[in-house]
Amino acid sequence: MSDSPRVAFVAGQLALLQPFDLLVLSLPARPFAALQLAADEAGVVTATLAPRPTTLALGPDAQAAAHRLGFVDTGGTLARAGAIDQVVDAPLVEAVLTDVFGAGVDELLDVHHGSRRAEHEAELKVAELRRRIQPLLAEMLGREPTVDQDGDFVFDWAGEQVYVSPKPTVGGPVVVRIFAITNVGVRITPELGLFIARLNFGLVFGRFALDVEHDAVWFMETLLGDVVADDELRFGVGMVAATASQWDAQIAQLFGGFTRADAEAANAAEQHQPKPGAGGYI
């Protein structure tokens, strides 16, 4: 096996990996059979079986074979405990292909190369932006802001719950999204969509959005993270809170549901609405 053309080919591919490089090996006839090899900033290579959740995509026998090769379950994804040696671990990759994915010895591979460098640089910019925003919010609030499970700052301002969310964008700049959930449990109707469109037409800053998956309305503004000034951030927080407060009761009166404050007071927020777009709202 170690002398096979495929092992030699994989060895050559592994040797080419540079910091932040991605190498994905897959089998055309098996859509769930893919091995991702990713190099970190120092060039250390780790292996993950894709897609997620791997434990649903692979059967019990395949999972058992992966465990024997050193892969462990990390929240539904099978990742190998320890680094991949780019010089000697081509036979290990071959064992994944044959023992886990059931590839024949002569079966061809699909090979995809990529890079996480841009993503890594965006993550560094977001971290720097967060370090700048946090003391500014602490100064505004007179205390440290709460950080939620998505890494967003969340706090009450002018009677509204406001989120400040530094985020990267795909292939673009880092941004600061400031938003407030105005209403939950609303009736999703064409009339509500028209009402929101008319509201947005008259706004100078920010916009309302309709979260149809959670029957919610929220208001937001987005600022460019690389150039956002402290005064601009302060203004954005105040503007989002004030606009949400101006319209939430009227939206509830016209289209049902709760304002966010009323929902929390009635202990109904959790059953009606998580944070809008949680897990990918930008």
PDB file of C-alpha atoms in Angstrom:
ATOM      1  CA  MET A   1       0.000   0.000   0.000  1.00  0.00           C
ATOM      2  CA  SER A   2       2.763   2.431   0.922  1.00  0.00           C
ATOM      3  CA  ASP A   3       4.273   2.061  -2.571  1.00  0.00           C
ATOM      4  CA  SER A   4       1.020   2.630  -4.461  1.00  0.00           C
ATOM      5  CA  PRO A   5       0.751   5.570  -6.901  1.00  0.00           C
ATOM      6  CA  ARG A   6      -2.036   7.108  -4.828  1.00  0.00           C
ATOM      7  CA  VAL A   7       0.080   7.094  -1.660  1.00  0.00           C
ATOM      8  CA  ALA A   8       2.940   8.707  -3.556  1.00  0.00           C
ATOM      9  CA  PHE A   9       0.577  11.306  -4.989  1.00  0.00           C
ATOM     10  CA  VAL A  10      -0.855  12.132  -1.533  1.00  0.00           C
ATOM     11  CA  ALA A  11       2.672  12.390  -0.124  1.00  0.00           C
ATOM     12  CA  GLY A  12       3.473  14.977  -2.771  1.00  0.00           C
ATOM     13  CA  GLN A  13       0.297  16.926  -1.988  1.00  0.00           C
ATOM     14  CA  LEU A  14       1.047  16.919   1.752  1.00  0.00           C
ATOM     15  CA  ALA A  15       4.566  18.180   1.139  1.00  0.00           C
ATOM     16  CA  LEU A  16       3.163  21.231  -0.664  1.00  0.00           C
ATOM     17  CA  LEU A  17       1.045  22.439   2.272  1.00  0.00           C
ATOM     18  CA  GLN A  18       2.067  25.870   3.532  1.00  0.00           C
ATOM     19  CA  PRO A  19       0.684  27.863   6.499  1.00  0.00           C
ATOM     20  CA  PHE A  20      -3.093  28.410   6.162  1.00  0.00           C
ATOM     21  CA  ASP A  21      -3.359  26.008   3.193  1.00  0.00           C
ATOM     22  CA  LEU A  22      -6.288  23.600   2.868  1.00  0.00           C
ATOM     23  CA  LEU A  23      -6.219  20.279   1.047  1.00  0.00           C
ATOM     24  CA  VAL A  24      -9.481  18.363   0.581  1.00  0.00           C
ATOM     25  CA  LEU A  25      -9.381  14.815  -0.744  1.00  0.00           C
ATOM     26  CA  SER A  26     -12.706  13.305  -1.779  1.00  0.00           C
ATOM     27  CA  LEU A  27     -14.146  10.418  -3.738  1.00  0.00           C
ATOM     28  CA  PRO A  28     -16.397  11.371  -6.683  1.00  0.00           C
ATOM     29  CA  ALA A  29     -18.712   8.399  -6.169  1.00  0.00           C
ATOM     30  CA  ARG A  30     -19.141   9.062  -2.415  1.00  0.00           C
ATOM     31  CA  PRO A  31     -20.442  12.578  -1.675  1.00  0.00           C
ATOM     32  CA  PHE A  32     -19.899  12.181   2.077  1.00  0.00           C
ATOM     33  CA  ALA A  33     -16.355  10.857   1.736  1.00  0.00           C
ATOM     34  CA  ALA A  34     -14.000  13.793   2.183  1.00  0.00           C
ATOM     35  CA  LEU A  35     -10.863  14.354   4.235  1.00  0.00           C
ATOM     36  CA  GLN A  36      -9.775  17.925   4.995  1.00  0.00           C
ATOM     37  CA  LEU A  37      -6.131  18.601   5.806  1.00  0.00           C
ATOM     38  CA  ALA A  38      -5.558  22.117   7.138  1.00  0.00           C
ATOM     39  CA  ALA A  39      -2.277  23.846   7.987  1.00  0.00           C
ATOM     40  CA  ASP A  40      -2.318  26.466  10.745  1.00  0.00           C
ATOM     41  CA  GLU A  41      -0.226  29.618  11.065  1.00  0.00           C
ATOM     42  CA  ALA A  42       2.838  27.575  12.036  1.00  0.00           C
ATOM     43  CA  GLY A  43       2.296  25.039   9.252  1.00  0.00           C
ATOM     44  CA  VAL A  44       1.053  22.297  11.614  1.00  0.00           C
ATOM     45  CA  VAL A  45      -1.395  20.098   9.705  1.00  0.00           C
ATOM     46  CA  THR A  46      -4.572  18.665  11.232  1.00  0.00           C
ATOM     47  CA  ALA A  47      -7.078  16.270   9.701  1.00  0.00           C
ATOM     48  CA  THR A  48     -10.880  16.412   9.809  1.00  0.00           C
ATOM     49  CA  LEU A  49     -13.457  14.198   8.195  1.00  0.00           C
ATOM     50  CA  ALA A  50     -16.132  16.168   6.355  1.00  0.00           C
ATOM     51  CA  PRO A  51     -18.924  17.105   6.043  1.00  0.00           C
ATOM     52  CA  ARG A  52     -20.484  18.129   9.336  1.00  0.00           C
ATOM     53  CA  PRO A  53     -21.939  16.433  11.216  1.00  0.00           C
ATOM     54  CA  THR A  54     -19.659  13.582  10.205  1.00  0.00           C
ATOM     55  CA  THR A  55     -21.219  11.236  12.739  1.00  0.00           C
ATOM     56  CA  LEU A  56     -24.475  11.346  10.746  1.00  0.00           C
ATOM     57  CA  ALA A  57     -22.811  11.058   7.350  1.00  0.00           C
ATOM     58  CA  LEU A  58     -20.735   7.982   8.216  1.00  0.00           C
ATOM     59  CA  GLY A  59     -22.085   4.626   9.329  1.00  0.00           C
ATOM     60  CA  PRO A  60     -21.042   2.824  12.536  1.00  0.00           C
ATOM     61  CA  ASP A  61     -18.369   0.713  10.829  1.00  0.00           C
ATOM     62  CA  ALA A  62     -16.792   3.738   9.175  1.00  0.00           C
ATOM     63  CA  GLN A  63     -16.825   5.644  12.459  1.00  0.00           C
ATOM     64  CA  ALA A  64     -15.188   2.711  14.236  1.00  0.00           C
ATOM     65  CA  ALA A  65     -12.469   2.598  11.572  1.00  0.00           C
ATOM     66  CA  ALA A  66     -11.902   6.343  12.001  1.00  0.00           C
ATOM     67  CA  HIS A  67     -11.566   5.906  15.766  1.00  0.00           C
ATOM     68  CA  ARG A  68      -8.942   3.197  15.244  1.00  0.00           C
ATOM     69  CA  LEU A  69      -6.967   5.683  13.122  1.00  0.00           C
ATOM     70  CA  GLY A  70      -6.971   8.266  15.905  1.00  0.00           C
ATOM     71  CA  PHE A  71     -10.032  10.351  15.005  1.00  0.00           C
ATOM     72  CA  VAL A  72     -12.258  11.474  17.862  1.00  0.00           C
ATOM     73  CA  ASP A  73     -15.743  12.960  17.955  1.00  0.00           C
ATOM     74  CA  THR A  74     -15.597  16.717  18.567  1.00  0.00           C
ATOM     75  CA  GLY A  75     -19.228  17.744  18.729  1.00  0.00           C
ATOM     76  CA  GLY A  76     -20.402  15.765  15.704  1.00  0.00           C
ATOM     77  CA  THR A  77     -17.201  16.203  13.687  1.00  0.00           C
ATOM     78  CA  LEU A  78     -14.490  13.579  13.546  1.00  0.00           C
ATOM     79  CA  ALA A  79     -11.054  15.167  13.894  1.00  0.00           C
ATOM     80  CA  ARG A  80      -7.751  13.430  14.395  1.00  0.00           C
ATOM     81  CA  ALA A  81      -6.177  13.896  17.799  1.00  0.00           C
ATOM     82  CA  GLY A  82      -2.715  15.193  16.968  1.00  0.00           C
ATOM     83  CA  ALA A  83      -0.980  16.668  13.966  1.00  0.00           C
ATOM     84  CA  ILE A  84      -0.384  15.051  10.594  1.00  0.00           C
ATOM     85  CA  ASP A  85       3.246  14.559   9.686  1.00  0.00           C
ATOM     86  CA  GLN A  86       3.611  15.859   6.140  1.00  0.00           C
ATOM     87  CA  VAL A  87       6.610  13.610   5.543  1.00  0.00           C
ATOM     88  CA  VAL A  88       5.429  10.214   6.798  1.00  0.00           C
ATOM     89  CA  ASP A  89       1.622  10.267   7.118  1.00  0.00           C
ATOM     90  CA  ALA A  90       0.585   9.653   3.510  1.00  0.00           C
ATOM     91  CA  PRO A  91      -0.123   5.972   4.408  1.00  0.00           C
ATOM     92  CA  LEU A  92      -2.418   7.222   7.198  1.00  0.00           C
ATOM     93  CA  VAL A  93      -4.360   9.240   4.634  1.00  0.00           C
ATOM     94  CA  GLU A  94      -4.560   6.145   2.443  1.00  0.00           C
ATOM     95  CA  ALA A  95      -5.945   4.187   5.398  1.00  0.00           C
ATOM     96  CA  VAL A  96      -8.680   6.783   5.821  1.00  0.00           C
ATOM     97  CA  LEU A  97      -9.581   6.458   2.153  1.00  0.00           C
ATOM     98  CA  THR A  98      -9.742   2.673   2.210  1.00  0.00           C
ATOM     99  CA  ASP A  99     -10.808   1.753   5.765  1.00  0.00           C
ATOM    100  CA  VAL A 100     -13.161   4.657   6.533  1.00  0.00           C
ATOM    101  CA  PHE A 101     -14.450   5.647   3.090  1.00  0.00           C
ATOM    102  CA  GLY A 102     -14.193   2.212   1.470  1.00  0.00           C
ATOM    103  CA  ALA A 103     -12.199   3.399  -1.540  1.00  0.00           C
ATOM    104  CA  GLY A 104     -10.826   0.807  -3.907  1.00  0.00           C
ATOM    105  CA  VAL A 105      -7.053   0.707  -4.315  1.00  0.00           C
ATOM    106  CA  ASP A 106      -7.299   2.138  -7.842  1.00  0.00           C
ATOM    107  CA  GLU A 107     -10.153   4.577  -7.194  1.00  0.00           C
ATOM    108  CA  LEU A 108      -9.443   8.120  -8.306  1.00  0.00           C
ATOM    109  CA  LEU A 109      -9.505  11.155  -6.043  1.00  0.00           C
ATOM    110  CA  ASP A 110     -10.921  14.630  -6.365  1.00  0.00           C
ATOM    111  CA  VAL A 111      -8.346  17.100  -5.052  1.00  0.00           C
ATOM    112  CA  HIS A 112      -9.217  20.640  -3.980  1.00  0.00           C
ATOM    113  CA  HIS A 113      -6.765  23.258  -2.731  1.00  0.00           C
ATOM    114  CA  GLY A 114      -7.682  26.344  -0.750  1.00  0.00           C
ATOM    115  CA  SER A 115      -6.363  28.819   1.785  1.00  0.00           C
ATOM    116  CA  ARG A 116      -7.550  30.208   5.122  1.00  0.00           C
ATOM    117  CA  ARG A 117      -5.100  33.119   5.027  1.00  0.00           C
ATOM    118  CA  ALA A 118      -7.736  35.740   4.207  1.00  0.00           C
ATOM    119  CA  GLU A 119     -10.050  34.287   6.857  1.00  0.00           C
ATOM    120  CA  HIS A 120      -7.236  34.312   9.408  1.00  0.00           C
ATOM    121  CA  GLU A 121      -6.370  37.925   8.631  1.00  0.00           C
ATOM    122  CA  ALA A 122     -10.050  38.867   8.984  1.00  0.00           C
ATOM    123  CA  GLU A 123     -10.180  37.093  12.359  1.00  0.00           C
ATOM    124  CA  LEU A 124      -7.176  39.123  13.531  1.00  0.00           C
ATOM    125  CA  LYS A 125      -8.901  42.339  12.429  1.00  0.00           C
ATOM    126  CA  VAL A 126     -12.083  41.353  14.248  1.00  0.00           C
ATOM    127  CA  ALA A 127     -10.118  40.593  17.419  1.00  0.00           C
ATOM    128  CA  GLU A 128      -8.419  43.983  17.192  1.00  0.00           C
ATOM    129  CA  LEU A 129     -11.782  45.668  16.603  1.00  0.00           C
ATOM    130  CA  ARG A 130     -13.283  43.931  19.619  1.00  0.00           C
ATOM    131  CA  ARG A 131     -10.391  45.130  21.799  1.00  0.00           C
ATOM    132  CA  ARG A 132     -11.130  48.693  20.703  1.00  0.00           C
ATOM    133  CA  ILE A 133     -14.912  48.476  21.075  1.00  0.00           C
ATOM    134  CA  GLN A 134     -15.062  46.816  24.493  1.00  0.00           C
ATOM    135  CA  PRO A 135     -13.597  49.706  26.557  1.00  0.00           C
ATOM    136  CA  LEU A 136     -15.724  52.205  24.630  1.00  0.00           C
ATOM    137  CA  LEU A 137     -18.905  50.293  25.498  1.00  0.00           C
ATOM    138  CA  ALA A 138     -17.727  49.903  29.090  1.00  0.00           C
ATOM    139  CA  GLU A 139     -17.297  53.684  29.278  1.00  0.00           C
ATOM    140  CA  MET A 140     -20.795  54.227  27.872  1.00  0.00           C
ATOM    141  CA  LEU A 141     -22.417  51.701  30.223  1.00  0.00           C
ATOM    142  CA  GLY A 142     -20.358  52.318  33.344  1.00  0.00           C
ATOM    143  CA  ARG A 143     -19.630  48.576  33.423  1.00  0.00           C
ATOM    144  CA  GLU A 144     -18.295  45.832  31.199  1.00  0.00           C
ATOM    145  CA  PRO A 145     -20.769  44.747  28.489  1.00  0.00           C
ATOM    146  CA  THR A 146     -22.024  41.185  28.464  1.00  0.00           C
ATOM    147  CA  VAL A 147     -20.673  38.937  25.710  1.00  0.00           C
ATOM    148  CA  ASP A 148     -23.128  36.337  24.374  1.00  0.00           C
ATOM    149  CA  GLN A 149     -22.509  32.884  22.938  1.00  0.00           C
ATOM    150  CA  ASP A 150     -21.833  34.327  19.473  1.00  0.00           C
ATOM    151  CA  GLY A 151     -19.203  36.710  20.825  1.00  0.00           C
ATOM    152  CA  ASP A 152     -21.460  39.745  20.423  1.00  0.00           C
ATOM    153  CA  PHE A 153     -21.659  42.520  22.999  1.00  0.00           C
ATOM    154  CA  VAL A 154     -25.200  42.805  24.384  1.00  0.00           C
ATOM    155  CA  PHE A 155     -26.607  45.388  26.780  1.00  0.00           C
ATOM    156  CA  ASP A 156     -29.643  47.523  27.565  1.00  0.00           C
ATOM    157  CA  TRP A 157     -29.633  51.080  26.214  1.00  0.00           C
ATOM    158  CA  ALA A 158     -32.508  53.561  26.407  1.00  0.00           C
ATOM    159  CA  GLY A 159     -34.912  50.755  27.285  1.00  0.00           C
ATOM    160  CA  GLU A 160     -33.890  48.490  24.390  1.00  0.00           C
ATOM    161  CA  GLN A 161     -31.638  45.452  24.232  1.00  0.00           C
ATOM    162  CA  VAL A 162     -28.851  46.302  21.801  1.00  0.00           C
ATOM    163  CA  TYR A 163     -26.267  44.011  20.192  1.00  0.00           C
ATOM    164  CA  VAL A 164     -22.899  45.216  18.894  1.00  0.00           C
ATOM    165  CA  SER A 165     -21.406  42.560  16.670  1.00  0.00           C
ATOM    166  CA  PRO A 166     -17.928  42.848  15.095  1.00  0.00           C
ATOM    167  CA  LYS A 167     -17.812  40.403  12.200  1.00  0.00           C
ATOM    168  CA  PRO A 168     -15.852  39.628   9.040  1.00  0.00           C
ATOM    169  CA  THR A 169     -17.644  39.535   5.705  1.00  0.00           C
ATOM    170  CA  VAL A 170     -16.961  36.997   2.973  1.00  0.00           C
ATOM    171  CA  GLY A 171     -14.273  38.474   0.764  1.00  0.00           C
ATOM    172  CA  GLY A 172     -14.864  41.955   2.180  1.00  0.00           C
ATOM    173  CA  PRO A 173     -14.056  44.224   5.112  1.00  0.00           C
ATOM    174  CA  VAL A 174     -14.731  43.642   8.784  1.00  0.00           C
ATOM    175  CA  VAL A 175     -17.906  45.374   9.936  1.00  0.00           C
ATOM    176  CA  VAL A 176     -19.704  46.326  13.112  1.00  0.00           C
ATOM    177  CA  ARG A 177     -23.359  45.390  13.025  1.00  0.00           C
ATOM    178  CA  ILE A 178     -25.480  47.145  15.643  1.00  0.00           C
ATOM    179  CA  PHE A 179     -28.994  45.760  16.012  1.00  0.00           C
ATOM    180  CA  ALA A 180     -31.985  45.447  18.294  1.00  0.00           C
ATOM    181  CA  ILE A 181     -34.837  42.943  18.143  1.00  0.00           C
ATOM    182  CA  THR A 182     -37.965  45.067  18.130  1.00  0.00           C
ATOM    183  CA  ASN A 183     -40.741  42.467  17.955  1.00  0.00           C
ATOM    184  CA  VAL A 184     -41.225  38.707  18.296  1.00  0.00           C
ATOM    185  CA  GLY A 185     -44.159  36.464  17.502  1.00  0.00           C
ATOM    186  CA  VAL A 186     -45.515  38.809  14.820  1.00  0.00           C
ATOM    187  CA  ARG A 187     -47.943  37.750  12.085  1.00  0.00           C
ATOM    188  CA  ILE A 188     -45.969  37.386   8.867  1.00  0.00           C
ATOM    189  CA  THR A 189     -48.189  39.005   6.247  1.00  0.00           C
ATOM    190  CA  PRO A 190     -47.736  40.998   3.023  1.00  0.00           C
ATOM    191  CA  GLU A 191     -49.024  44.002   4.935  1.00  0.00           C
ATOM    192  CA  LEU A 192     -46.175  43.708   7.435  1.00  0.00           C
ATOM    193  CA  GLY A 193     -43.643  43.539   4.591  1.00  0.00           C
ATOM    194  CA  LEU A 194     -45.150  46.638   2.986  1.00  0.00           C
ATOM    195  CA  PHE A 195     -45.153  48.456   6.333  1.00  0.00           C
ATOM    196  CA  ILE A 196     -41.449  47.710   6.836  1.00  0.00           C
ATOM    197  CA  ALA A 197     -40.612  48.759   3.270  1.00  0.00           C
ATOM    198  CA  ARG A 198     -42.342  52.099   3.795  1.00  0.00           C
ATOM    199  CA  LEU A 199     -40.561  52.604   7.112  1.00  0.00           C
ATOM    200  CA  ASN A 200     -37.188  51.919   5.518  1.00  0.00           C
ATOM    201  CA  PHE A 201     -37.871  54.340   2.668  1.00  0.00           C
ATOM    202  CA  GLY A 202     -38.191  57.178   5.162  1.00  0.00           C
ATOM    203  CA  LEU A 203     -35.161  56.331   7.288  1.00  0.00           C
ATOM    204  CA  VAL A 204     -31.895  58.235   7.022  1.00  0.00           C
ATOM    205  CA  PHE A 205     -29.898  55.705   9.086  1.00  0.00           C
ATOM    206  CA  GLY A 206     -30.418  51.982   9.588  1.00  0.00           C
ATOM    207  CA  ARG A 207     -33.156  49.698   8.355  1.00  0.00           C
ATOM    208  CA  PHE A 208     -35.798  47.311   9.611  1.00  0.00           C
ATOM    209  CA  ALA A 209     -35.624  43.652   8.635  1.00  0.00           C
ATOM    210  CA  LEU A 210     -38.103  40.803   8.818  1.00  0.00           C
ATOM    211  CA  ASP A 211     -36.868  37.510  10.261  1.00  0.00           C
ATOM    212  CA  VAL A 212     -39.485  35.206   8.753  1.00  0.00           C
ATOM    213  CA  GLU A 213     -37.985  32.051  10.277  1.00  0.00           C
ATOM    214  CA  HIS A 214     -38.585  33.346  13.816  1.00  0.00           C
ATOM    215  CA  ASP A 215     -41.596  35.624  13.248  1.00  0.00           C
ATOM    216  CA  ALA A 216     -39.557  38.627  14.334  1.00  0.00           C
ATOM    217  CA  VAL A 217     -38.720  42.179  13.332  1.00  0.00           C
ATOM    218  CA  TRP A 218     -35.383  43.757  14.083  1.00  0.00           C
ATOM    219  CA  PHE A 219     -33.639  47.028  13.372  1.00  0.00           C
ATOM    220  CA  MET A 220     -29.984  47.377  12.447  1.00  0.00           C
ATOM    221  CA  GLU A 221     -27.163  49.543  11.209  1.00  0.00           C
ATOM    222  CA  THR A 222     -23.827  48.370   9.772  1.00  0.00           C
ATOM    223  CA  LEU A 223     -20.570  50.309  10.055  1.00  0.00           C
ATOM    224  CA  LEU A 224     -17.212  49.678   8.393  1.00  0.00           C
ATOM    225  CA  GLY A 225     -14.981  48.266  11.113  1.00  0.00           C
ATOM    226  CA  ASP A 226     -11.673  49.452   9.663  1.00  0.00           C
ATOM    227  CA  VAL A 227     -12.652  53.117   9.769  1.00  0.00           C
ATOM    228  CA  VAL A 228     -15.411  53.358  12.388  1.00  0.00           C
ATOM    229  CA  ALA A 229     -14.872  56.263  14.805  1.00  0.00           C
ATOM    230  CA  ASP A 230     -15.797  56.228  18.480  1.00  0.00           C
ATOM    231  CA  ASP A 231     -18.435  58.933  17.998  1.00  0.00           C
ATOM    232  CA  GLU A 232     -19.914  57.007  15.079  1.00  0.00           C
ATOM    233  CA  LEU A 233     -20.250  53.893  17.229  1.00  0.00           C
ATOM    234  CA  ARG A 234     -21.869  55.856  20.052  1.00  0.00           C
ATOM    235  CA  PHE A 235     -24.286  57.425  17.589  1.00  0.00           C
ATOM    236  CA  GLY A 236     -25.103  54.026  16.075  1.00  0.00           C
ATOM    237  CA  VAL A 237     -25.969  52.513  19.453  1.00  0.00           C
ATOM    238  CA  GLY A 238     -28.199  55.453  20.385  1.00  0.00           C
ATOM    239  CA  MET A 239     -29.860  55.584  16.970  1.00  0.00           C
ATOM    240  CA  VAL A 240     -30.645  51.852  16.924  1.00  0.00           C
ATOM    241  CA  ALA A 241     -32.110  51.955  20.436  1.00  0.00           C
ATOM    242  CA  ALA A 242     -34.149  55.102  19.767  1.00  0.00           C
ATOM    243  CA  THR A 243     -35.572  53.852  16.455  1.00  0.00           C
ATOM    244  CA  ALA A 244     -36.454  50.456  17.918  1.00  0.00           C
ATOM    245  CA  SER A 245     -38.197  52.152  20.830  1.00  0.00           C
ATOM    246  CA  GLN A 246     -40.088  54.484  18.489  1.00  0.00           C
ATOM    247  CA  TRP A 247     -41.696  51.727  16.420  1.00  0.00           C
ATOM    248  CA  ASP A 248     -41.833  48.451  18.401  1.00  0.00           C
ATOM    249  CA  ALA A 249     -45.146  49.150  20.192  1.00  0.00           C
ATOM    250  CA  GLN A 250     -46.853  50.259  16.981  1.00  0.00           C
ATOM    251  CA  ILE A 251     -45.662  47.159  15.110  1.00  0.00           C
ATOM    252  CA  ALA A 252     -47.006  44.965  17.927  1.00  0.00           C
ATOM    253  CA  GLN A 253     -50.332  46.806  17.867  1.00  0.00           C
ATOM    254  CA  LEU A 254     -50.729  46.375  14.119  1.00  0.00           C
ATOM    255  CA  PHE A 255     -49.261  42.905  13.586  1.00  0.00           C
ATOM    256  CA  GLY A 256     -49.508  41.111  16.932  1.00  0.00           C
ATOM    257  CA  GLY A 257     -46.814  39.417  18.959  1.00  0.00           C
ATOM    258  CA  PHE A 258     -44.699  41.113  21.585  1.00  0.00           C
ATOM    259  CA  THR A 259     -42.215  43.871  21.785  1.00  0.00           C
ATOM    260  CA  ARG A 260     -38.937  42.410  22.958  1.00  0.00           C
ATOM    261  CA  ALA A 261     -39.359  43.996  26.384  1.00  0.00           C
ATOM    262  CA  ASP A 262     -42.924  42.687  26.757  1.00  0.00           C
ATOM    263  CA  ALA A 263     -41.861  39.215  25.654  1.00  0.00           C
ATOM    264  CA  GLU A 264     -39.141  39.101  28.282  1.00  0.00           C
ATOM    265  CA  ALA A 265     -41.505  40.437  30.924  1.00  0.00           C
ATOM    266  CA  ALA A 266     -43.980  37.693  30.046  1.00  0.00           C
ATOM    267  CA  ASN A 267     -41.170  35.115  30.008  1.00  0.00           C
ATOM    268  CA  ALA A 268     -42.082  34.461  26.380  1.00  0.00           C
ATOM    269  CA  ALA A 269     -38.938  35.529  24.558  1.00  0.00           C
ATOM    270  CA  GLU A 270     -37.281  32.133  24.639  1.00  0.00           C
ATOM    271  CA  GLN A 271     -40.263  30.301  23.205  1.00  0.00           C
ATOM    272  CA  HIS A 272     -40.753  32.849  20.445  1.00  0.00           C
ATOM    273  CA  GLN A 273     -37.323  34.012  19.413  1.00  0.00           C
ATOM    274  CA  PRO A 274     -33.646  33.334  19.728  1.00  0.00           C
ATOM    275  CA  LYS A 275     -31.326  36.049  18.521  1.00  0.00           C
ATOM    276  CA  PRO A 276     -32.293  36.613  14.873  1.00  0.00           C
ATOM    277  CA  GLY A 277     -30.152  34.787  12.407  1.00  0.00           C
ATOM    278  CA  ALA A 278     -28.112  33.102  15.162  1.00  0.00           C
ATOM    279  CA  GLY A 279     -25.396  30.957  13.625  1.00  0.00           C
ATOM    280  CA  GLY A 280     -24.991  32.979  10.446  1.00  0.00           C
ATOM    281  CA  TYR A 281     -26.809  36.265  10.399  1.00  0.00           C
ATOM    282  CA  ILE A 282     -23.945  37.947   8.566  1.00  0.00           C
TER     283      ILE A 282
END
